[in-house]
Coordinates of N, CA, C and O in Angstrom, one line a residue:
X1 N -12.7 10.1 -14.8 CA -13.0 9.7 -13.5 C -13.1 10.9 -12.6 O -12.2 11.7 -12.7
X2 N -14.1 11.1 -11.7 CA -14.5 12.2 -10.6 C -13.7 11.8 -9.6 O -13.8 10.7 -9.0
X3 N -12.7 13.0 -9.2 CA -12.6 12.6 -7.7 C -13.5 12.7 -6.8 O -14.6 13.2 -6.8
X4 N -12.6 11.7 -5.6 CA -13.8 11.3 -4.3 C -13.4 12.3 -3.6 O -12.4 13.0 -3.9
X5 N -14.1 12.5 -2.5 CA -13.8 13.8 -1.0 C -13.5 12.8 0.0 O -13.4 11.9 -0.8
X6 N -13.4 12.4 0.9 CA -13.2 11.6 2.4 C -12.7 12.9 3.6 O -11.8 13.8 3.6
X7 N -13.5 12.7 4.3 CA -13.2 13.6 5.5 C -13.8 12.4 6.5 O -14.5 11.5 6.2
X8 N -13.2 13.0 8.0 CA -13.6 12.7 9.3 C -13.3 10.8 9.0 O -12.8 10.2 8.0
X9 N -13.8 10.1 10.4 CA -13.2 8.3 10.8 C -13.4 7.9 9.5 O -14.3 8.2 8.7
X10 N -12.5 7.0 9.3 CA -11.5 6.7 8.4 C -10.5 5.1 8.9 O -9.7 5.2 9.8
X11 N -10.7 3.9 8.3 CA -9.9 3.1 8.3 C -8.4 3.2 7.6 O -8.4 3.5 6.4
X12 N -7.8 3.1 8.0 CA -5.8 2.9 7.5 C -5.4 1.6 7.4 O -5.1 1.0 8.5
X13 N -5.3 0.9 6.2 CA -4.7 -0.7 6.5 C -3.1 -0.2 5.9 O -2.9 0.8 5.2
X14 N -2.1 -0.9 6.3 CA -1.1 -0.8 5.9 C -0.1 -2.5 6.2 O 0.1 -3.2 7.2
X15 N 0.3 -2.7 4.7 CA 1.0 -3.7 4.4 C 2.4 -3.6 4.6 O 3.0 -2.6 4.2
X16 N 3.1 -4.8 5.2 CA 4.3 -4.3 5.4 C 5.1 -6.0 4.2 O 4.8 -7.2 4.5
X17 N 5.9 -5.8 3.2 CA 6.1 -7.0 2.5 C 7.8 -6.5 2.3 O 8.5 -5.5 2.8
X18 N 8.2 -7.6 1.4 CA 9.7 -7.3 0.8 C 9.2 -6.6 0.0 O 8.1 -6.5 -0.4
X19 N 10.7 -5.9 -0.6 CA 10.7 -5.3 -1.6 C 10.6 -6.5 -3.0 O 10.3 -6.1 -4.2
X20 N 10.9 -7.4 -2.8 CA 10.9 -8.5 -3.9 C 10.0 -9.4 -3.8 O 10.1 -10.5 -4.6
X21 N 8.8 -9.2 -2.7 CA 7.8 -10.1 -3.0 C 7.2 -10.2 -4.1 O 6.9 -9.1 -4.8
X22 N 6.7 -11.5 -4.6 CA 6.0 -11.2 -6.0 C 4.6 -11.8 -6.2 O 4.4 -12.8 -5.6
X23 N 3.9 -11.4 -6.7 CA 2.6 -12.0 -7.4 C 2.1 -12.1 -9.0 O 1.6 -11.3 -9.7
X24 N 2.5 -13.5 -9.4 CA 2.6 -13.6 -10.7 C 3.8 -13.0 -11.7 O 3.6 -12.5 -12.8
X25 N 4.9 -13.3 -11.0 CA 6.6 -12.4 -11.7 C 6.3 -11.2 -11.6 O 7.2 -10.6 -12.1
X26 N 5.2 -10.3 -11.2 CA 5.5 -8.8 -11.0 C 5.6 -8.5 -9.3 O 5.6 -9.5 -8.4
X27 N 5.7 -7.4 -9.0 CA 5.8 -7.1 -8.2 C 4.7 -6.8 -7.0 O 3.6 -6.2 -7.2
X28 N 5.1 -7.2 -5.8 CA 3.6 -7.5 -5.0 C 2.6 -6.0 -5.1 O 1.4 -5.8 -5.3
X29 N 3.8 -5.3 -4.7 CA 3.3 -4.1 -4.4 C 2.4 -3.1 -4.9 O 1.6 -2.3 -4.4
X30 N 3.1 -3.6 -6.5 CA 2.1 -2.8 -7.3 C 0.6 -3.8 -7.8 O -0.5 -3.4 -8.3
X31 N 0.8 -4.8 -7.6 CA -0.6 -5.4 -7.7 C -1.4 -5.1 -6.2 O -2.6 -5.0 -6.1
X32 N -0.7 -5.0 -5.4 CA -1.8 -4.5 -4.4 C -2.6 -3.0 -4.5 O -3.6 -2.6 -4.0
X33 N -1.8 -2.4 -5.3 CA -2.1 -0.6 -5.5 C -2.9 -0.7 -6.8 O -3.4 0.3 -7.3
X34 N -3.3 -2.0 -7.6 CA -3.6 -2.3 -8.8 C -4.9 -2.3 -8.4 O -5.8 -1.5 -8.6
X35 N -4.9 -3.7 -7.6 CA -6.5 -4.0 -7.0 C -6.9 -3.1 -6.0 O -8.1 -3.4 -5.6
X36 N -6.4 -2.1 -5.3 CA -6.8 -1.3 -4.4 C -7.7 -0.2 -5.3 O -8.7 0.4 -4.9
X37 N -7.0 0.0 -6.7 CA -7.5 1.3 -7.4 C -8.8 0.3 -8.1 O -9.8 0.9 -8.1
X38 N -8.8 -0.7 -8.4 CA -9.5 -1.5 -8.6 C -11.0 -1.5 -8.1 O -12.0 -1.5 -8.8
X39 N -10.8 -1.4 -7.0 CA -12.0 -1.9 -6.1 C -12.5 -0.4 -6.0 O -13.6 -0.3 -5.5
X40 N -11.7 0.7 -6.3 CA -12.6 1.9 -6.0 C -11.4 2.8 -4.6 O -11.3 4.0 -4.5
X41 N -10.8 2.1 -4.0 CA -10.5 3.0 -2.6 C -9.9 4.3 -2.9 O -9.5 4.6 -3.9
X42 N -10.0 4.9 -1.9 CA -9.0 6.4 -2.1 C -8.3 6.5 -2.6 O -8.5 7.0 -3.7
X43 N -7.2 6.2 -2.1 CA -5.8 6.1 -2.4 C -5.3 4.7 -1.9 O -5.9 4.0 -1.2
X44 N -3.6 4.5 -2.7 CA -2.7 3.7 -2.0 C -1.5 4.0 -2.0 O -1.3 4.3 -3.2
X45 N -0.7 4.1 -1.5 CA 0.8 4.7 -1.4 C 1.5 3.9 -1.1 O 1.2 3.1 -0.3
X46 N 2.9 3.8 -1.7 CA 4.0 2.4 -1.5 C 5.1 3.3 -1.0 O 5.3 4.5 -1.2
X47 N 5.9 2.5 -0.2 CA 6.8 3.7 0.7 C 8.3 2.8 1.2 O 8.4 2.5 2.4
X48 N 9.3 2.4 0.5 CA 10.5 1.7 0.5 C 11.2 2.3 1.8 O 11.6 3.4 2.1
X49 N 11.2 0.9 2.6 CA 12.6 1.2 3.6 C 13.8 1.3 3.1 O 14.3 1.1 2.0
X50 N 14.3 1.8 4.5 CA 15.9 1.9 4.1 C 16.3 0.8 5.1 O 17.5 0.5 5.0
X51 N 15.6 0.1 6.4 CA 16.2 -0.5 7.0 C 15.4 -1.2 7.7 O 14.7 -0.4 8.3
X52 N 15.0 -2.6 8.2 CA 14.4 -3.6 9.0 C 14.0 -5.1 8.9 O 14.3 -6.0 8.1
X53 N 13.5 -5.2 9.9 CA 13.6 -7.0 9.9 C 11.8 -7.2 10.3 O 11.1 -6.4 10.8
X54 N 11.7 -8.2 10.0 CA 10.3 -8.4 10.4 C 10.4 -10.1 11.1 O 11.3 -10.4 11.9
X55 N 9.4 -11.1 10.6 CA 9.3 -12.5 11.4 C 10.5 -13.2 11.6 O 10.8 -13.7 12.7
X56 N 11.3 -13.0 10.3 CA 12.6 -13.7 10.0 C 13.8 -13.5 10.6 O 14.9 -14.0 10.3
X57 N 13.6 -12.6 11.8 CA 14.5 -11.8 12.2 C 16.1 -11.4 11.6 O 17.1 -11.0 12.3
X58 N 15.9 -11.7 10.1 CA 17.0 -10.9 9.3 C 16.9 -9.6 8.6 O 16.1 -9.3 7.8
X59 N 17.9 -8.9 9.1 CA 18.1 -7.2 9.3 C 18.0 -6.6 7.3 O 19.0 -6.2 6.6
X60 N 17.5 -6.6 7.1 CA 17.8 -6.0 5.1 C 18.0 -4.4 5.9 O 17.2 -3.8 6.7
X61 N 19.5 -3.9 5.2 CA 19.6 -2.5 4.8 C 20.6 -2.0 3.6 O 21.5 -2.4 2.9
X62 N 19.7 -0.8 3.9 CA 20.4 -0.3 2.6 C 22.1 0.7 2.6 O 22.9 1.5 2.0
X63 N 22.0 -0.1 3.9 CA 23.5 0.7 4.5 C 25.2 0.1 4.0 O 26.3 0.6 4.0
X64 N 24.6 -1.3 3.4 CA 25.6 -2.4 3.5 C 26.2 -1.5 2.1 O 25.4 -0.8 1.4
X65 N 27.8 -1.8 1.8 CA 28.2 -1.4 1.1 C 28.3 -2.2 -1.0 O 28.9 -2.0 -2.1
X66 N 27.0 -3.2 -0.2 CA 26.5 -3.9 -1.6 C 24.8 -3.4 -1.6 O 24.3 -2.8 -0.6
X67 N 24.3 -3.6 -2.4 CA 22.7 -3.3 -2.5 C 22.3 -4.4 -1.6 O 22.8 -5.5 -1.5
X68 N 21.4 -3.9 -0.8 CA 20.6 -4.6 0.1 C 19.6 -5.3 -1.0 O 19.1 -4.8 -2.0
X69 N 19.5 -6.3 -0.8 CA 18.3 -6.9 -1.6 C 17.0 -7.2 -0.5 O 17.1 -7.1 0.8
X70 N 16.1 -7.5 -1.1 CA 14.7 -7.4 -0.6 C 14.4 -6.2 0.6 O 13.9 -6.4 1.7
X71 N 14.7 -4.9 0.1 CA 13.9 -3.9 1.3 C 12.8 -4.0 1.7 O 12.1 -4.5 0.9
X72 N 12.3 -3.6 3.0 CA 11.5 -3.7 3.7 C 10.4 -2.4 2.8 O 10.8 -1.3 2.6
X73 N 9.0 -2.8 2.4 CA 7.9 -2.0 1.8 C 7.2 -2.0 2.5 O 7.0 -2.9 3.2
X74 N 6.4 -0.4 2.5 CA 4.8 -0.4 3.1 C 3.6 0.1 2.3 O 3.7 1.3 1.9
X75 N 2.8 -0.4 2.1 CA 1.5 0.2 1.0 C 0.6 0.5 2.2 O 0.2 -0.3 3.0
X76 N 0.2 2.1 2.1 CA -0.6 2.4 2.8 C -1.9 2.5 1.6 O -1.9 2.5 0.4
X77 N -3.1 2.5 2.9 CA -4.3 2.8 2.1 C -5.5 3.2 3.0 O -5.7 2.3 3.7
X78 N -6.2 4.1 3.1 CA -6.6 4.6 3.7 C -8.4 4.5 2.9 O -8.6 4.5 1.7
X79 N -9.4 4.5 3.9 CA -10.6 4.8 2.9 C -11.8 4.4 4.0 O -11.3 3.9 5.0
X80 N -13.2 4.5 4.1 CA -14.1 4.3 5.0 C -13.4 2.6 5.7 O -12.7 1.6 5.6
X81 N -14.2 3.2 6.3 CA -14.2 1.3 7.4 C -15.0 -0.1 6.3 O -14.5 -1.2 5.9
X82 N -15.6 0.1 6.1 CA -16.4 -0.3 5.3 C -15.7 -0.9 4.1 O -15.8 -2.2 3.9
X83 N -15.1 -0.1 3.4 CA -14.4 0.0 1.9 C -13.2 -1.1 2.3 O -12.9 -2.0 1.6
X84 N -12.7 -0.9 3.1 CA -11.2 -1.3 3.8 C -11.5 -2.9 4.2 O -10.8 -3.8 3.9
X85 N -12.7 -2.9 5.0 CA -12.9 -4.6 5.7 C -13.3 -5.1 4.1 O -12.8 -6.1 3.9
X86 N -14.1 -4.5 2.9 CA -14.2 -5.4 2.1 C -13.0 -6.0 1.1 O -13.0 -7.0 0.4
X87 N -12.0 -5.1 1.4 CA -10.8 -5.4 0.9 C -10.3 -6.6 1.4 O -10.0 -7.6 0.8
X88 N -10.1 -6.5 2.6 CA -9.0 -7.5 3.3 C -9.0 -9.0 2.6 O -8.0 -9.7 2.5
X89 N -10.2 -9.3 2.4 CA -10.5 -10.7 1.6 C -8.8 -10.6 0.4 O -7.6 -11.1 0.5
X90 N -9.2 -9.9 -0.4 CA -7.9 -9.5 -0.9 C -6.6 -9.7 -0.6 O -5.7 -10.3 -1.3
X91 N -6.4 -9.2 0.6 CA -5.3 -9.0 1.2 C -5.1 -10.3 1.8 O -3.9 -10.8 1.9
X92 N -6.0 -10.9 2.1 CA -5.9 -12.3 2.6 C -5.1 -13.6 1.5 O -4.4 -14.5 1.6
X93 N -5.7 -12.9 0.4 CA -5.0 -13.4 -0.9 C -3.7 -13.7 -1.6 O -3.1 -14.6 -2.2
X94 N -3.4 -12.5 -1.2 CA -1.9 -11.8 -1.8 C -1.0 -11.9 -1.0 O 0.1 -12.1 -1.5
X95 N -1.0 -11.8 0.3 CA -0.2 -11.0 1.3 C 0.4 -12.7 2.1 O -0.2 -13.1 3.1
X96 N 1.2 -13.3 1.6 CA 1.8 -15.0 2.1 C 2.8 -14.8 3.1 O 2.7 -15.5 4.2
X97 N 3.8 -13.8 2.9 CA 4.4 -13.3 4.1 C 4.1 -11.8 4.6 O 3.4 -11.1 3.9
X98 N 4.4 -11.5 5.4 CA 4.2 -10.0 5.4 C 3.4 -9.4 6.8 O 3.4 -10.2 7.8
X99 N 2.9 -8.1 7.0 CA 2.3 -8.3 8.3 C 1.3 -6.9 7.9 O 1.7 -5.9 7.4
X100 N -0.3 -7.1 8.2 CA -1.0 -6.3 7.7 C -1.8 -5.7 8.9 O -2.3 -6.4 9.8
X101 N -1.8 -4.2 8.8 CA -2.3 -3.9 10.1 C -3.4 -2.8 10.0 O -3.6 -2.5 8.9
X102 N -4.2 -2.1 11.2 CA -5.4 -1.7 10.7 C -5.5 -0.8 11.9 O -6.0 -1.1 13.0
X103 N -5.1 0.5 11.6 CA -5.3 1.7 12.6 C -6.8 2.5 12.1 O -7.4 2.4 11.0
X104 N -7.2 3.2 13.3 CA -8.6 3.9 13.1 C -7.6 5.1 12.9 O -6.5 5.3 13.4
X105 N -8.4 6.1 11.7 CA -7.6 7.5 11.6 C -8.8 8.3 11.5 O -10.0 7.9 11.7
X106 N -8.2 9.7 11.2 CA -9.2 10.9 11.0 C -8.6 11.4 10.3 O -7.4 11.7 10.5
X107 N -9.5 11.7 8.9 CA -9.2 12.2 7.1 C -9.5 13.4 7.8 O -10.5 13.5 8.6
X108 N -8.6 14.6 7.6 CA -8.5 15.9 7.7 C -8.9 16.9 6.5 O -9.7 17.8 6.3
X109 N -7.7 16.3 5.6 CA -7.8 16.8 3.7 C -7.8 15.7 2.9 O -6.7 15.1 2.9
X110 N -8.8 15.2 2.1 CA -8.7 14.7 1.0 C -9.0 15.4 0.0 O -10.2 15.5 -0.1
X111 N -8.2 16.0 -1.0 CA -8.9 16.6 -2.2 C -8.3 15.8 -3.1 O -7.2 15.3 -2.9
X112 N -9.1 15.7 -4.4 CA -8.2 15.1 -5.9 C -7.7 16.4 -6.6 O -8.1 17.4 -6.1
X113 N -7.1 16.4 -7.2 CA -6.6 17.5 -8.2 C -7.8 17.0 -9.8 O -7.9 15.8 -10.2
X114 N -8.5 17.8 -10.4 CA -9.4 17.2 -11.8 C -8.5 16.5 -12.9 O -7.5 17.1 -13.4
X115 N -8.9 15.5 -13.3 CA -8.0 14.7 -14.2 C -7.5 15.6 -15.4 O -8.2 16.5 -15.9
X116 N -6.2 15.2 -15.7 CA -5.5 16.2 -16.7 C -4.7 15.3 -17.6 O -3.5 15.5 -17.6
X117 N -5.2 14.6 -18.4 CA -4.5 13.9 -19.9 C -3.1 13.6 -19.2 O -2.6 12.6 -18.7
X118 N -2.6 15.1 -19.5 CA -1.4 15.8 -19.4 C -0.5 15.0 -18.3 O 0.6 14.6 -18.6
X119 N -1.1 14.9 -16.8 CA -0.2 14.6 -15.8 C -0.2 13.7 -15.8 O -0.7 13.2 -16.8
X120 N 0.4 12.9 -14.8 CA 0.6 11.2 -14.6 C -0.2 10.6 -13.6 O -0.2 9.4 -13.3
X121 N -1.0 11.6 -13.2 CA -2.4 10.8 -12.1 C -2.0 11.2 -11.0 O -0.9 11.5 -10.7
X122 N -3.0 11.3 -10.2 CA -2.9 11.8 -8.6 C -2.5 10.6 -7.7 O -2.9 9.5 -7.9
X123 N -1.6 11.1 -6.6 CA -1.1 10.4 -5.5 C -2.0 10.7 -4.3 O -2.4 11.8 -3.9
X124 N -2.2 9.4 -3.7 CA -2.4 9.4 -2.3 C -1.8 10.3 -1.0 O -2.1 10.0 0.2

């Protein structure tokens, strides 16, 4: 696979779920990073809180002196405007609780590193 370049306006969707939401007994998170690589987009990046509440207004942290269960996650993904609205159908799919949101950015550096057997794949 060739990497992509992305420079200059740039859509950002970012998923905000539990850490124990699920889709199909796996994990939400990584099926959204599944079908995001899926469809072609840039990147996606999964990013574990340590502390917050969303609709439910119950606090999950990782402060308590038991394991916090269900942490608060965010899957960013960044890619044309274009690429991103055709996703959302997607996201419309997957995403039952959670809160999905959609900033305008500006891609400064995108570079891939050239695929290497060897490594474990490029990050977002």
């Amino acid at each position: 696979m060739t990497s992509r370049r992305l420079t200059g306006s740039a859509l950002r969707v970012t998923v905000f779920i539990g850490e124990n939401d699920t889709w199909h007994h796996k994990p939400l998170y990584a099926e959204i990073v599944r079908r995001a690589h899926e469809a072609g987009l840039a990147g996606a990046s999964v990013f574990r809180g340590i502390e917050g509440f969303g609709a439910s207004s119950l606090v999950h942290t990782s402060r308590l002196l038991s394991l916090s269960e269900d942490l608060p996650v965010a899957i960013v993904i960044v890619d044309t405007e274009d690429r991103v609205r055709a996703f959302l159908p997607q996201l419309d799919e997957l995403v039952a609780e959670g809160l999905v949101i959609l900033d305008d950015c500006e891609v400064i550096r995108y570079v891939g590193r050239d695929a290497d057997p060897s490594e474990g794949g490029d990050q977002a």
